[in-house]
mmCIF file of C-alpha atoms in Angstrom:
data_model
loop_
_atom_site.group_PDB
_atom_site.id
_atom_site.type_symbol
_atom_site.label_atom_id
_atom_site.label_comp_id
_atom_site.label_asym_id
_atom_site.label_seq_id
_atom_site.Cartn_x
_atom_site.Cartn_y
_atom_site.Cartn_z
ATOM 1 C CA MET A 205 0.000 0.000 0.000
ATOM 2 C CA LYS A 206 1.398 3.401 -0.937
ATOM 3 C CA TRP A 207 0.818 6.835 0.527
ATOM 4 C CA VAL A 208 -0.915 9.159 -1.907
ATOM 5 C CA PRO A 209 -1.456 12.934 -1.588
ATOM 6 C CA GLU A 210 -5.199 12.449 -0.998
ATOM 7 C CA TYR A 211 -4.315 10.983 2.428
ATOM 8 C CA ASN A 212 -2.658 14.224 3.591
ATOM 9 C CA THR A 213 -4.480 16.174 6.281
ATOM 10 C CA GLY A 214 -2.342 19.296 5.863
ATOM 11 C CA ILE A 215 -0.828 18.834 9.321
ATOM 12 C CA ASP A 216 2.686 17.524 8.680
ATOM 13 C CA VAL A 217 3.204 15.838 12.033
ATOM 14 C CA ILE A 218 -0.120 13.981 11.743
ATOM 15 C CA ASP A 219 0.639 12.985 8.154
ATOM 16 C CA ASP A 220 4.065 11.677 9.231
ATOM 17 C CA GLN A 221 2.412 9.605 11.959
ATOM 18 C CA HIS A 222 -0.164 8.249 9.514
ATOM 19 C CA ARG A 223 2.665 7.292 7.136
ATOM 20 C CA ARG A 224 4.358 5.392 9.957
ATOM 21 C CA ILE A 225 1.153 3.478 10.669
ATOM 22 C CA LEU A 226 0.972 2.677 6.945
ATOM 23 C CA ASP A 227 4.544 1.354 7.172
ATOM 24 C CA TYR A 228 3.421 -1.030 9.918
ATOM 25 C CA ILE A 229 0.487 -2.155 7.770
ATOM 26 C CA ASN A 230 2.944 -2.863 4.953
ATOM 27 C CA GLU A 231 5.085 -4.878 7.373
ATOM 28 C CA ILE A 232 2.041 -7.071 8.008
ATOM 29 C CA ASP A 233 1.570 -7.473 4.260
ATOM 30 C CA ALA A 234 5.188 -8.663 3.956
ATOM 31 C CA ILE A 235 4.620 -11.500 6.443
ATOM 32 C CA ASP A 236 4.704 -14.944 4.859
ATOM 33 C CA VAL A 237 4.624 -18.534 6.108
ATOM 34 C CA ASN A 238 8.350 -18.405 6.873
ATOM 35 C CA THR A 239 8.071 -15.336 9.123
ATOM 36 C CA ASP A 240 8.879 -16.106 12.737
ATOM 37 C CA ARG A 241 5.834 -15.796 15.019
ATOM 38 C CA GLU A 242 7.908 -13.673 17.393
ATOM 39 C CA ARG A 243 8.413 -11.159 14.563
ATOM 40 C CA VAL A 244 4.658 -11.088 13.881
ATOM 41 C CA LYS A 245 4.011 -10.510 17.583
ATOM 42 C CA GLN A 246 6.506 -7.628 17.586
ATOM 43 C CA ILE A 247 4.798 -5.993 14.588
ATOM 44 C CA LEU A 248 1.430 -6.283 16.350
ATOM 45 C CA GLU A 249 2.858 -4.707 19.511
ATOM 46 C CA ASN A 250 4.439 -1.907 17.477
ATOM 47 C CA ILE A 251 1.141 -1.151 15.737
ATOM 48 C CA ILE A 252 -0.753 -1.065 19.024
ATOM 49 C CA ASP A 253 1.826 1.062 20.858
ATOM 50 C CA TYR A 254 2.412 3.518 18.031
ATOM 51 C CA THR A 255 -1.280 3.881 17.216
ATOM 52 C CA GLN A 256 -2.136 4.551 20.865
ATOM 53 C CA SER A 257 0.474 7.310 21.099
ATOM 54 C CA HIS A 258 -0.718 8.774 17.773
ATOM 55 C CA PHE A 259 -4.314 8.775 19.014
ATOM 56 C CA THR A 260 -3.279 10.479 22.261
ATOM 57 C CA PHE A 261 -1.505 13.199 20.275
ATOM 58 C CA GLU A 262 -4.473 13.694 17.944
ATOM 59 C CA GLU A 263 -6.857 13.869 20.884
ATOM 60 C CA SER A 264 -4.702 16.488 22.615
ATOM 61 C CA LEU A 265 -4.792 18.656 19.478
ATOM 62 C CA GLN A 266 -8.562 18.278 19.343
ATOM 63 C CA GLU A 267 -8.995 19.151 23.008
ATOM 64 C CA GLU A 268 -6.768 22.207 22.712
ATOM 65 C CA ALA A 269 -8.829 23.338 19.692
ATOM 66 C CA GLY A 270 -12.137 22.703 21.449
ATOM 67 C CA TYR A 271 -13.184 20.335 18.655
ATOM 68 C CA LYS A 272 -16.841 19.622 19.319
ATOM 69 C CA TYR A 273 -16.696 15.967 18.233
ATOM 70 C CA ARG A 274 -13.578 15.027 20.203
ATOM 71 C CA VAL A 275 -15.461 12.651 22.550
ATOM 72 C CA PRO A 276 -17.014 10.582 19.728
ATOM 73 C CA HIS A 277 -13.671 10.695 17.888
ATOM 74 C CA LYS A 278 -11.944 9.297 20.975
ATOM 75 C CA ARG A 279 -14.562 6.526 21.150
ATOM 76 C CA VAL A 280 -13.706 5.584 17.564
ATOM 77 C CA HIS A 281 -10.036 5.449 18.574
ATOM 78 C CA ASP A 282 -10.806 3.329 21.647
ATOM 79 C CA LEU A 283 -12.875 0.859 19.613
ATOM 80 C CA PHE A 284 -10.118 0.572 17.041
ATOM 81 C CA ILE A 285 -7.504 -0.217 19.700
ATOM 82 C CA LYS A 286 -9.800 -2.890 21.153
ATOM 83 C CA LYS A 287 -10.202 -4.376 17.679
ATOM 84 C CA ILE A 288 -6.428 -4.550 17.126
ATOM 85 C CA GLU A 289 -5.963 -6.018 20.602
ATOM 86 C CA SER A 290 -8.527 -8.712 19.741
ATOM 87 C CA TYR A 291 -6.370 -9.662 16.741
ATOM 88 C CA ARG A 292 -3.353 -9.881 19.042
ATOM 89 C CA ASP A 293 -5.342 -12.124 21.410
ATOM 90 C CA ARG A 294 -6.367 -14.394 18.522
ATOM 91 C CA PHE A 295 -2.765 -14.489 17.331
ATOM 92 C CA GLU A 296 -1.576 -15.502 20.813
ATOM 93 C CA LEU A 297 -4.113 -18.358 20.723
ATOM 94 C CA GLY A 298 -2.350 -19.646 17.596
ATOM 95 C CA HIS A 299 -4.642 -18.273 14.894
ATOM 96 C CA SER A 300 -3.321 -16.906 11.625
ATOM 97 C CA ILE A 301 -4.636 -13.339 11.524
ATOM 98 C CA GLU A 302 -2.150 -11.557 9.259
ATOM 99 C CA ALA A 303 -4.164 -11.388 6.010
ATOM 100 C CA GLU A 304 -7.397 -10.384 7.744
ATOM 101 C CA LEU A 305 -5.607 -7.839 9.933
ATOM 102 C CA HIS A 306 -3.879 -6.301 6.913
ATOM 103 C CA GLU A 307 -7.198 -5.874 5.104
ATOM 104 C CA VAL A 308 -8.969 -4.402 8.150
ATOM 105 C CA LEU A 309 -6.134 -1.993 8.986
ATOM 106 C CA SER A 310 -5.746 -0.818 5.387
ATOM 107 C CA LYS A 311 -9.420 -0.026 4.963
ATOM 108 C CA TRP A 312 -9.783 1.483 8.427
ATOM 109 C CA LEU A 313 -6.756 3.789 8.179
ATOM 110 C CA ILE A 314 -7.724 5.349 4.855
ATOM 111 C CA ASN A 315 -11.378 5.720 5.819
ATOM 112 C CA HIS A 316 -10.421 7.225 9.184
ATOM 113 C CA ILE A 317 -7.988 9.720 7.643
ATOM 114 C CA GLN A 318 -10.296 10.835 4.857
ATOM 115 C CA HIS A 319 -13.435 11.112 6.975
ATOM 116 C CA ASP A 320 -12.937 11.226 10.756
ATOM 117 C CA ASP A 321 -9.599 13.036 10.747
ATOM 118 C CA ALA A 322 -10.565 15.383 7.925
ATOM 119 C CA ASP A 323 -13.384 16.652 10.137
ATOM 120 C CA TYR A 324 -11.112 17.961 12.909
ATOM 121 C CA VAL A 325 -8.354 19.485 10.771
ATOM 122 C CA GLY A 326 -10.147 22.819 10.279
ATOM 123 C CA ALA A 327 -10.722 23.306 14.008
ATOM 124 C CA VAL A 328 -7.126 22.426 14.878
ATOM 125 C CA LYS A 329 -5.681 24.707 12.189
ATOM 126 C CA GLU A 330 -7.949 27.575 13.247
ATOM 127 C CA ASN A 331 -6.845 27.115 16.859
ATOM 128 C CA MET A 332 -3.208 27.042 15.799
ATOM 129 C CA MET A 333 -3.551 30.260 13.838
ATOM 130 C CA GLY A 334 -5.029 31.883 16.956
ATOM 131 C CA ILE A 335 -2.068 30.663 19.017
ATOM 132 C CA ILE A 336 0.370 32.018 16.442
ATOM 133 C CA LYS A 337 -1.354 35.423 16.436
ATOM 134 C CA GLU A 338 -1.400 35.451 20.242
ATOM 135 C CA LYS A 339 2.324 34.624 20.337
ATOM 136 C CA GLU A 340 3.076 37.392 17.821
ATOM 137 C CA MET A 341 1.034 39.849 19.904
ATOM 138 C CA HIS A 342 2.890 38.811 23.050
ATOM 139 C CA GLN A 343 6.224 39.321 21.294
ATOM 140 C CA LEU A 344 5.092 42.762 20.111
ATOM 141 C CA MET A 345 4.072 43.745 23.635
ATOM 142 C CA CYS A 346 7.336 42.460 25.078
ATOM 143 C CA GLY A 347 9.494 44.149 22.444
ATOM 144 C CA GLN A 348 10.681 40.840 21.042
ATOM 145 C CA CYS A 349 8.837 41.106 17.787
ATOM 146 C CA ILE A 350 9.635 38.790 14.964
ATOM 147 C CA PRO A 351 8.379 40.751 11.982
ATOM 148 C CA SER A 352 5.500 38.966 10.328
ATOM 149 C CA SER A 353 7.009 39.973 7.008
ATOM 150 C CA SER A 354 9.887 37.578 7.713
ATOM 151 C CA LEU A 355 7.479 34.610 7.843
ATOM 152 C CA PRO A 356 5.663 33.185 4.842
ATOM 153 C CA ASP A 357 1.982 34.109 4.656
ATOM 154 C CA ASP A 358 1.009 30.458 4.374
ATOM 155 C CA PRO A 359 -1.318 29.211 7.139
ATOM 156 C CA ALA A 360 -0.251 25.579 6.625
ATOM 157 C CA PHE A 361 3.426 26.544 6.978
ATOM 158 C CA LEU A 362 2.759 28.604 10.107
ATOM 159 C CA PHE A 363 0.627 25.847 11.584
ATOM 160 C CA ASN A 364 3.269 23.168 11.033
ATOM 161 C CA LEU A 365 5.999 25.494 12.287
ATOM 162 C CA ALA A 366 4.022 26.070 15.482
ATOM 163 C CA ILE A 367 3.491 22.336 15.984
ATOM 164 C CA LYS A 368 7.182 21.631 15.488
ATOM 165 C CA THR A 369 8.143 24.357 17.932
ATOM 166 C CA SER A 370 5.597 22.982 20.434
ATOM 167 C CA LEU A 371 3.388 26.052 20.609
ATOM 168 C CA LEU A 372 0.423 23.717 20.979
ATOM 169 C CA ARG A 373 1.798 22.037 24.065
ATOM 170 C CA PRO A 374 -0.053 23.301 27.127
ATOM 171 C CA LYS A 375 2.218 25.237 29.447
ATOM 172 C CA SER A 376 2.251 25.348 33.191
ATOM 173 C CA PRO A 377 1.793 28.717 34.970
ATOM 174 C CA LEU A 378 5.534 28.706 35.745
ATOM 175 C CA GLU A 379 6.406 28.215 32.085
ATOM 176 C CA ARG A 380 4.032 31.004 31.080
ATOM 177 C CA ARG A 381 5.684 33.374 33.581
ATOM 178 C CA ARG A 382 9.139 32.448 32.262
ATOM 179 C CA ASP A 383 8.011 33.101 28.680
ATOM 180 C CA CYS A 384 6.796 36.580 29.590
ATOM 181 C CA CYS A 385 9.196 39.482 29.650
#
């Protein structure tokens, strides 16, 4: 399975995480009768662990943005994790689950990206733009202005820059005081 541009959400860090999940799905596809069961188990564990951390990150972005469907979105995530864990349980009982798991994961990932995830992207980007403007205003008030003219006027670029520089990460009161002049 290959990543195509239609799978992009416009949030680089999320797209990178989705690509990594796709890599795990492709690892399942590469499993054959000669693959050691311990290797299959490791791939399953990797998918579960990585997907859980990805979901936690996505949910934190949604909460920060006040996304109105974050609770149902989290339920979808929780159900998906339970489904993957049920495949792991079946595998541990000696069942061959690789082909079925590959099909389920492939369909689920693309559907989830193009429908469920596409729904929250606007709210998260809007929130991020507000954070960027607030940060610029703070810098202006503190005399540490970074001229807006020195940054591209591309919302997607600014959004991804803010994510990479952890502007979305909630700060403690102490951190906020340290950031202030």
